[in-house]
CSV table of C-alpha atoms in Angstrom, one decimal:
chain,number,residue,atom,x,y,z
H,25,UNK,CA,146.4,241.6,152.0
H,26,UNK,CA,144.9,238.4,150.0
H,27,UNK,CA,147.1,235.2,150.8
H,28,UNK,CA,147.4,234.8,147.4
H,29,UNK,CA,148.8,238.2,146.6
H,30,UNK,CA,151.2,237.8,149.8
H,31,UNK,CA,152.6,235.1,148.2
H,32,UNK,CA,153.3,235.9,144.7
H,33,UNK,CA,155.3,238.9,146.0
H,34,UNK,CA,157.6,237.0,148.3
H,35,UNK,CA,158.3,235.2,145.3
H,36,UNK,CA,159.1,238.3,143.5
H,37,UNK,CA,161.0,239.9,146.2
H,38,UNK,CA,163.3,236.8,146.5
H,39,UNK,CA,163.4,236.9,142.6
H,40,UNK,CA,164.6,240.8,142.8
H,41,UNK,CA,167.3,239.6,145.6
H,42,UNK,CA,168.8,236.7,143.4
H,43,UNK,CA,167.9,234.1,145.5
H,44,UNK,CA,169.2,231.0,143.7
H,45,UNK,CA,166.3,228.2,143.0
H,46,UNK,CA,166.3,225.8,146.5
H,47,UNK,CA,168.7,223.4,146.3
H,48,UNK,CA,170.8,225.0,144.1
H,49,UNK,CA,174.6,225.9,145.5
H,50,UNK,CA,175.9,229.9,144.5
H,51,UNK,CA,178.1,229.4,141.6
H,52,UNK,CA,180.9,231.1,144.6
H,53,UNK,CA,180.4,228.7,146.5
H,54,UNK,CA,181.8,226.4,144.3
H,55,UNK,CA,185.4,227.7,143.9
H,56,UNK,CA,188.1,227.1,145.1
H,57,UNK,CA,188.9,231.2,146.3
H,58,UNK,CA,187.0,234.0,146.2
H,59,UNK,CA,189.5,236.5,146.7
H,60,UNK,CA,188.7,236.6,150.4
H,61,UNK,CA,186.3,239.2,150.2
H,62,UNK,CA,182.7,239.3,150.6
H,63,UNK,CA,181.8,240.4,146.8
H,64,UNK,CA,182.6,238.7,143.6
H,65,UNK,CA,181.7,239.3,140.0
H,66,UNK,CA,181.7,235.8,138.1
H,67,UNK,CA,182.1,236.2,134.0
H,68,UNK,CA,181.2,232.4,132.5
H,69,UNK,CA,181.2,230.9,129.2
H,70,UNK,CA,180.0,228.0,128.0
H,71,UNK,CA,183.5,226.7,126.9
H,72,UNK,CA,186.8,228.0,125.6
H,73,UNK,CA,185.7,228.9,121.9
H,74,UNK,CA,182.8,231.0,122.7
H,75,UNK,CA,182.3,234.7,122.9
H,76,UNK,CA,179.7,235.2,124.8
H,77,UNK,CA,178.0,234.1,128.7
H,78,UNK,CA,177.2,235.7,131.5
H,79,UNK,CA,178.4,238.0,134.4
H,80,UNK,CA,176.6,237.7,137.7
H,81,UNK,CA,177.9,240.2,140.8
H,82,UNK,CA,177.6,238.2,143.9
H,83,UNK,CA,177.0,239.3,147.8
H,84,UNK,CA,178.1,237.3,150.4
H,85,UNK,CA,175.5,237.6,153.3
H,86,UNK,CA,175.5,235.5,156.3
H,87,UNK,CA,177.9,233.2,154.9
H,88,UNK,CA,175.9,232.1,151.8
H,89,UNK,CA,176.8,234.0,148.6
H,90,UNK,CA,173.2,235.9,147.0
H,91,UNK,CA,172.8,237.0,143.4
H,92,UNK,CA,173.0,240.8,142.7
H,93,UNK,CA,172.6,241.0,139.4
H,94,UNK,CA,173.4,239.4,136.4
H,95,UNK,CA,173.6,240.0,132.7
H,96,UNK,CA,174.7,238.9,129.3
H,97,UNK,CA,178.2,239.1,128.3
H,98,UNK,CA,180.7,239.1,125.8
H,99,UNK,CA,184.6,237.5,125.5
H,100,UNK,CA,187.2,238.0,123.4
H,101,UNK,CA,187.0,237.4,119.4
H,102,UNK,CA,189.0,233.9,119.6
H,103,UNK,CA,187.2,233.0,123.1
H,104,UNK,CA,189.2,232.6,126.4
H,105,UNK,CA,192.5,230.9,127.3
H,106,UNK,CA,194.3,229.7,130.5
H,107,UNK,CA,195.5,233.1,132.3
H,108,UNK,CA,198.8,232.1,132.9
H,109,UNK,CA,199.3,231.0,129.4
H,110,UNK,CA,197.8,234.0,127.8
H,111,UNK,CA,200.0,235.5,124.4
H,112,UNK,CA,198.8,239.5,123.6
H,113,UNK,CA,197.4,240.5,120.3
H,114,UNK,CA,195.5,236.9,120.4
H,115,UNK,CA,192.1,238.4,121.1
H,116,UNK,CA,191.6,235.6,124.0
H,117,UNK,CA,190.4,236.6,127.4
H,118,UNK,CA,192.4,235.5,129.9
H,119,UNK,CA,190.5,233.1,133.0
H,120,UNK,CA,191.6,233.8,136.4
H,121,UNK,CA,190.7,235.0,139.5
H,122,UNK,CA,191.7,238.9,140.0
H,123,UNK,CA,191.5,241.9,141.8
H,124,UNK,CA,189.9,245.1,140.6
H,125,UNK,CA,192.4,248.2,140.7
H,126,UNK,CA,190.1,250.7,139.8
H,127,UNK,CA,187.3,252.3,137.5
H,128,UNK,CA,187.7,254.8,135.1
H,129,UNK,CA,185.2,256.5,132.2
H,130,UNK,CA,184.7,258.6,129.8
H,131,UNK,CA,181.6,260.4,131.2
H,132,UNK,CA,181.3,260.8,135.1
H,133,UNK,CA,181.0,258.3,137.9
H,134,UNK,CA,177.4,256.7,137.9
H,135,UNK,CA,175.6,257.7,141.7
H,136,UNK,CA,176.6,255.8,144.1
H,137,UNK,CA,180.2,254.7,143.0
H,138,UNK,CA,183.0,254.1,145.6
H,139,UNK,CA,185.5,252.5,143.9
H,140,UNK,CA,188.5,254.8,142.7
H,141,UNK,CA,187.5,256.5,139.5
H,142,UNK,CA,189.6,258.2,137.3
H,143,UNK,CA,188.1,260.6,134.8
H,144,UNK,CA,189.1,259.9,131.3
H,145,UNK,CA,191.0,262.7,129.2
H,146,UNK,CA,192.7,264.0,126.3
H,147,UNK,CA,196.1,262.6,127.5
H,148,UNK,CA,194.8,259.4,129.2
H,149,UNK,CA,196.3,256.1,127.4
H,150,UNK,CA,196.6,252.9,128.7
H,151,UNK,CA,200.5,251.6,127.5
H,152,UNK,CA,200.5,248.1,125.7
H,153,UNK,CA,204.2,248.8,124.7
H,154,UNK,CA,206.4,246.0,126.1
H,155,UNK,CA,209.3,247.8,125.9
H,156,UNK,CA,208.1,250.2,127.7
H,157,UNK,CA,208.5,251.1,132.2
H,158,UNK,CA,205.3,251.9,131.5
H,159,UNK,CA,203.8,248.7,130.5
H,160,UNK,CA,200.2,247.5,131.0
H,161,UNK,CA,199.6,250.9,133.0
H,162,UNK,CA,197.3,253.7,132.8
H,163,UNK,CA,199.1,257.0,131.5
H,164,UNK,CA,198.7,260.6,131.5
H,165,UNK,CA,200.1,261.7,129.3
H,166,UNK,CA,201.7,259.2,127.4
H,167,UNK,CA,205.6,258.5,128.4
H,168,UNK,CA,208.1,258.9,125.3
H,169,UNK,CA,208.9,255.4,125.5
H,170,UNK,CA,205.9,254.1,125.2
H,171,UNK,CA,204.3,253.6,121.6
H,172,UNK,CA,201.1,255.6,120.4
H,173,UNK,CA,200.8,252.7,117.9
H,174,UNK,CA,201.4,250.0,121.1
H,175,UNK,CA,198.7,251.4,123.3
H,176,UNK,CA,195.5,252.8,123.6
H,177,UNK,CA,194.4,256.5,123.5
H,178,UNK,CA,190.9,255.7,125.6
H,179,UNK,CA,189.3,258.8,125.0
H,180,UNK,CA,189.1,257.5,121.3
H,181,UNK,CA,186.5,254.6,122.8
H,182,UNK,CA,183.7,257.0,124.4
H,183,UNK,CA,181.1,253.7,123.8
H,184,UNK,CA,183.3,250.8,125.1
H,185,UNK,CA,184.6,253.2,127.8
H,186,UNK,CA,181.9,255.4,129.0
H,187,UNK,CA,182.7,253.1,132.1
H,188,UNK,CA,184.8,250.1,132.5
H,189,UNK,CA,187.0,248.3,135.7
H,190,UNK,CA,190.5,247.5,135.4
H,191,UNK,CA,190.8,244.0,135.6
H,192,UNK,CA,194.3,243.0,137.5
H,193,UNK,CA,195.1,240.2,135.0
H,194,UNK,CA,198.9,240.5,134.6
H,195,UNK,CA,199.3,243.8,136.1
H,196,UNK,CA,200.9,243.4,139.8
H,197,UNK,CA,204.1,241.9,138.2
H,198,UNK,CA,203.7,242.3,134.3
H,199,UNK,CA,204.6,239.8,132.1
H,200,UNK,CA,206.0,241.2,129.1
H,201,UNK,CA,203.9,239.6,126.0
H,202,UNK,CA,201.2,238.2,128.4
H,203,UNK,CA,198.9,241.3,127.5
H,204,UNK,CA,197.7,244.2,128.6
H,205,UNK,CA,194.5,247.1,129.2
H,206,UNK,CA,192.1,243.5,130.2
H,207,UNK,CA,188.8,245.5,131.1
H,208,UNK,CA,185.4,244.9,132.1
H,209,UNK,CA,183.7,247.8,130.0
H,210,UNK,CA,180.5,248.5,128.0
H,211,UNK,CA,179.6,246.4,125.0
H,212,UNK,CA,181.0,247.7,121.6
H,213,UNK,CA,179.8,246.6,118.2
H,214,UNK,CA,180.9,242.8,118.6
H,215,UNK,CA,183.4,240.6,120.8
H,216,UNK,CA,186.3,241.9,122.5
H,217,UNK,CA,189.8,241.9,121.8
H,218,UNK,CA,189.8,240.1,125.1
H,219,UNK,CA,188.1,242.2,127.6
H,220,UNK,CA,185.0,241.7,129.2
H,221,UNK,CA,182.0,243.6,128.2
H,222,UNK,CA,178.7,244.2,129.3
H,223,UNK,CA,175.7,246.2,128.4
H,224,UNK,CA,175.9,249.9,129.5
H,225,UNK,CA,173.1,249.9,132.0
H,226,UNK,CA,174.4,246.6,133.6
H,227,UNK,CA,178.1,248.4,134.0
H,228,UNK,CA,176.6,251.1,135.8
H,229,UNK,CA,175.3,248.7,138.2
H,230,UNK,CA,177.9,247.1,139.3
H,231,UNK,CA,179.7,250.3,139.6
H,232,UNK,CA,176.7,251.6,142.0
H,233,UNK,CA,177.3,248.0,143.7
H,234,UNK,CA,181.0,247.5,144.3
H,235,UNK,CA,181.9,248.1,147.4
H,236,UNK,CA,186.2,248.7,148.0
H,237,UNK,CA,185.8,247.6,152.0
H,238,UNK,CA,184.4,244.8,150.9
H,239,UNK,CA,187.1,243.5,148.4
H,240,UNK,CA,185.6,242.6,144.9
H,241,UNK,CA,187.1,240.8,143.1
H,242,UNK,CA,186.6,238.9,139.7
H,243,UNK,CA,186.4,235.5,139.0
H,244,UNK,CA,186.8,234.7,135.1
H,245,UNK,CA,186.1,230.9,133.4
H,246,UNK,CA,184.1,228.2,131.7
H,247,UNK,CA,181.6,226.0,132.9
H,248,UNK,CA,184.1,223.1,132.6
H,249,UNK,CA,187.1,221.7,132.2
H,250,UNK,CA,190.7,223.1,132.4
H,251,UNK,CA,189.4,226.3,132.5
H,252,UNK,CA,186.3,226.3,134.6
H,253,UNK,CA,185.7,228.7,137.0
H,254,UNK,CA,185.2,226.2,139.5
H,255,UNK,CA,188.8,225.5,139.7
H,256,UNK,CA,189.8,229.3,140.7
């Protein structure tokens, strides 16, 4: 093989990897947790207001965290907000560090996926009632005390929800009126009402990618201040 042909595909088989350019440290690398796993999905904005960035899926390897994959991304309607200081029905998405409960879909499991995934149905809702036991929960079917009109029936999203990860943002220990059903799903038509959504192809992926033994989890901010994902 030419040496200039060796050459320009080492630079795309590092390019294909994710290598970050030299000198530059994995956005992982500089936050404060992970989630003590060895996998991590980042979802960045530029700042609070916007409504749209990036999600990158991260592998540590040999103690340096490596690019997967990355691709564009959309936020909530009125941008993101503070986690902990989140209000539902504001159309924010929250920031945070969190784990990743499951997967669930309309249509099957891509090839490849290991993380639980629960097939969607005619009587699969996800409850946003608060006064409901079954708050912030997946539901099948839906409990008598929790709202039709308070929740969502997910088998009417077959676009947004052809795949999508639960996002554990309030949902160890709900918080009544903190929010519920905080996703990462496939784009709709626009922003979110506060999930985060990625193109179809690009949700398949990190479905194929995710790994339960190795803990995911998902690291949600801005590129600065209060909110940055640096601080999480």
């Amino acid at each position: 093989m030419r040496p200039a042909v060796a050459v320009i595909l080492a630079a795309l088989s590092l390019l294909t990897l994710g290598a970050a350019p030299a000198g530059e440290v994995p956005l992982p690398a500089r936050m404060r947790d992970t989630g003590g796993g060895t996998q991590l999905i980042t979802a960045q904005a530029a700042r609070t207001g916007a409504t749209s960035g990036t999600v990158t899926w991260w592998d540590l390897r040999g103690g340096r965290w490596v690019r997967a994959g990355s691709a564009p991304a959309r936020f909530g309607a009125k941008g993101l907000v503070e986690g902990t200081a989140r209000r539902q029905g504001t159309y924010t998405t929250p920031t945070g560090l969190y784990h990743l409960p499951f997967a669930f879909g309309v249509t099957s499991a891509p090839d490849g996926t290991r993380l639980r995934y629960r097939q969607v149905g005619p009587d699969s809702w996800w409850c946003q009632d608060n006064g409901s036991r079954s708050y912030n929960r997946w539901t099948q079917p839906r409990p008598a005390d929790c709202r039709a009109t308070e929740s969502e029936h997910l088998v009417t999203y077959p676009r947004q929800y052809a795949h999508a990860l639960v996002i554990g943002f309030n949902y160890s220990r709900p918080v009544r009126g903190r929010g519920a059903g905080i996703f990462l799903h496939v784009n709709g038509p626009g922003a979110t009402a506060g999930c985060v959504s990625v193109p179809r192809e690009a949700m398949r992926r990190i479905l194929a990618w995710a790994d339960p033994g190795r803990r995911p989890h998902i690291a949600i901010g801005t590129a600065g201040g209060a909110t940055a994902i640096s601080r999480y």
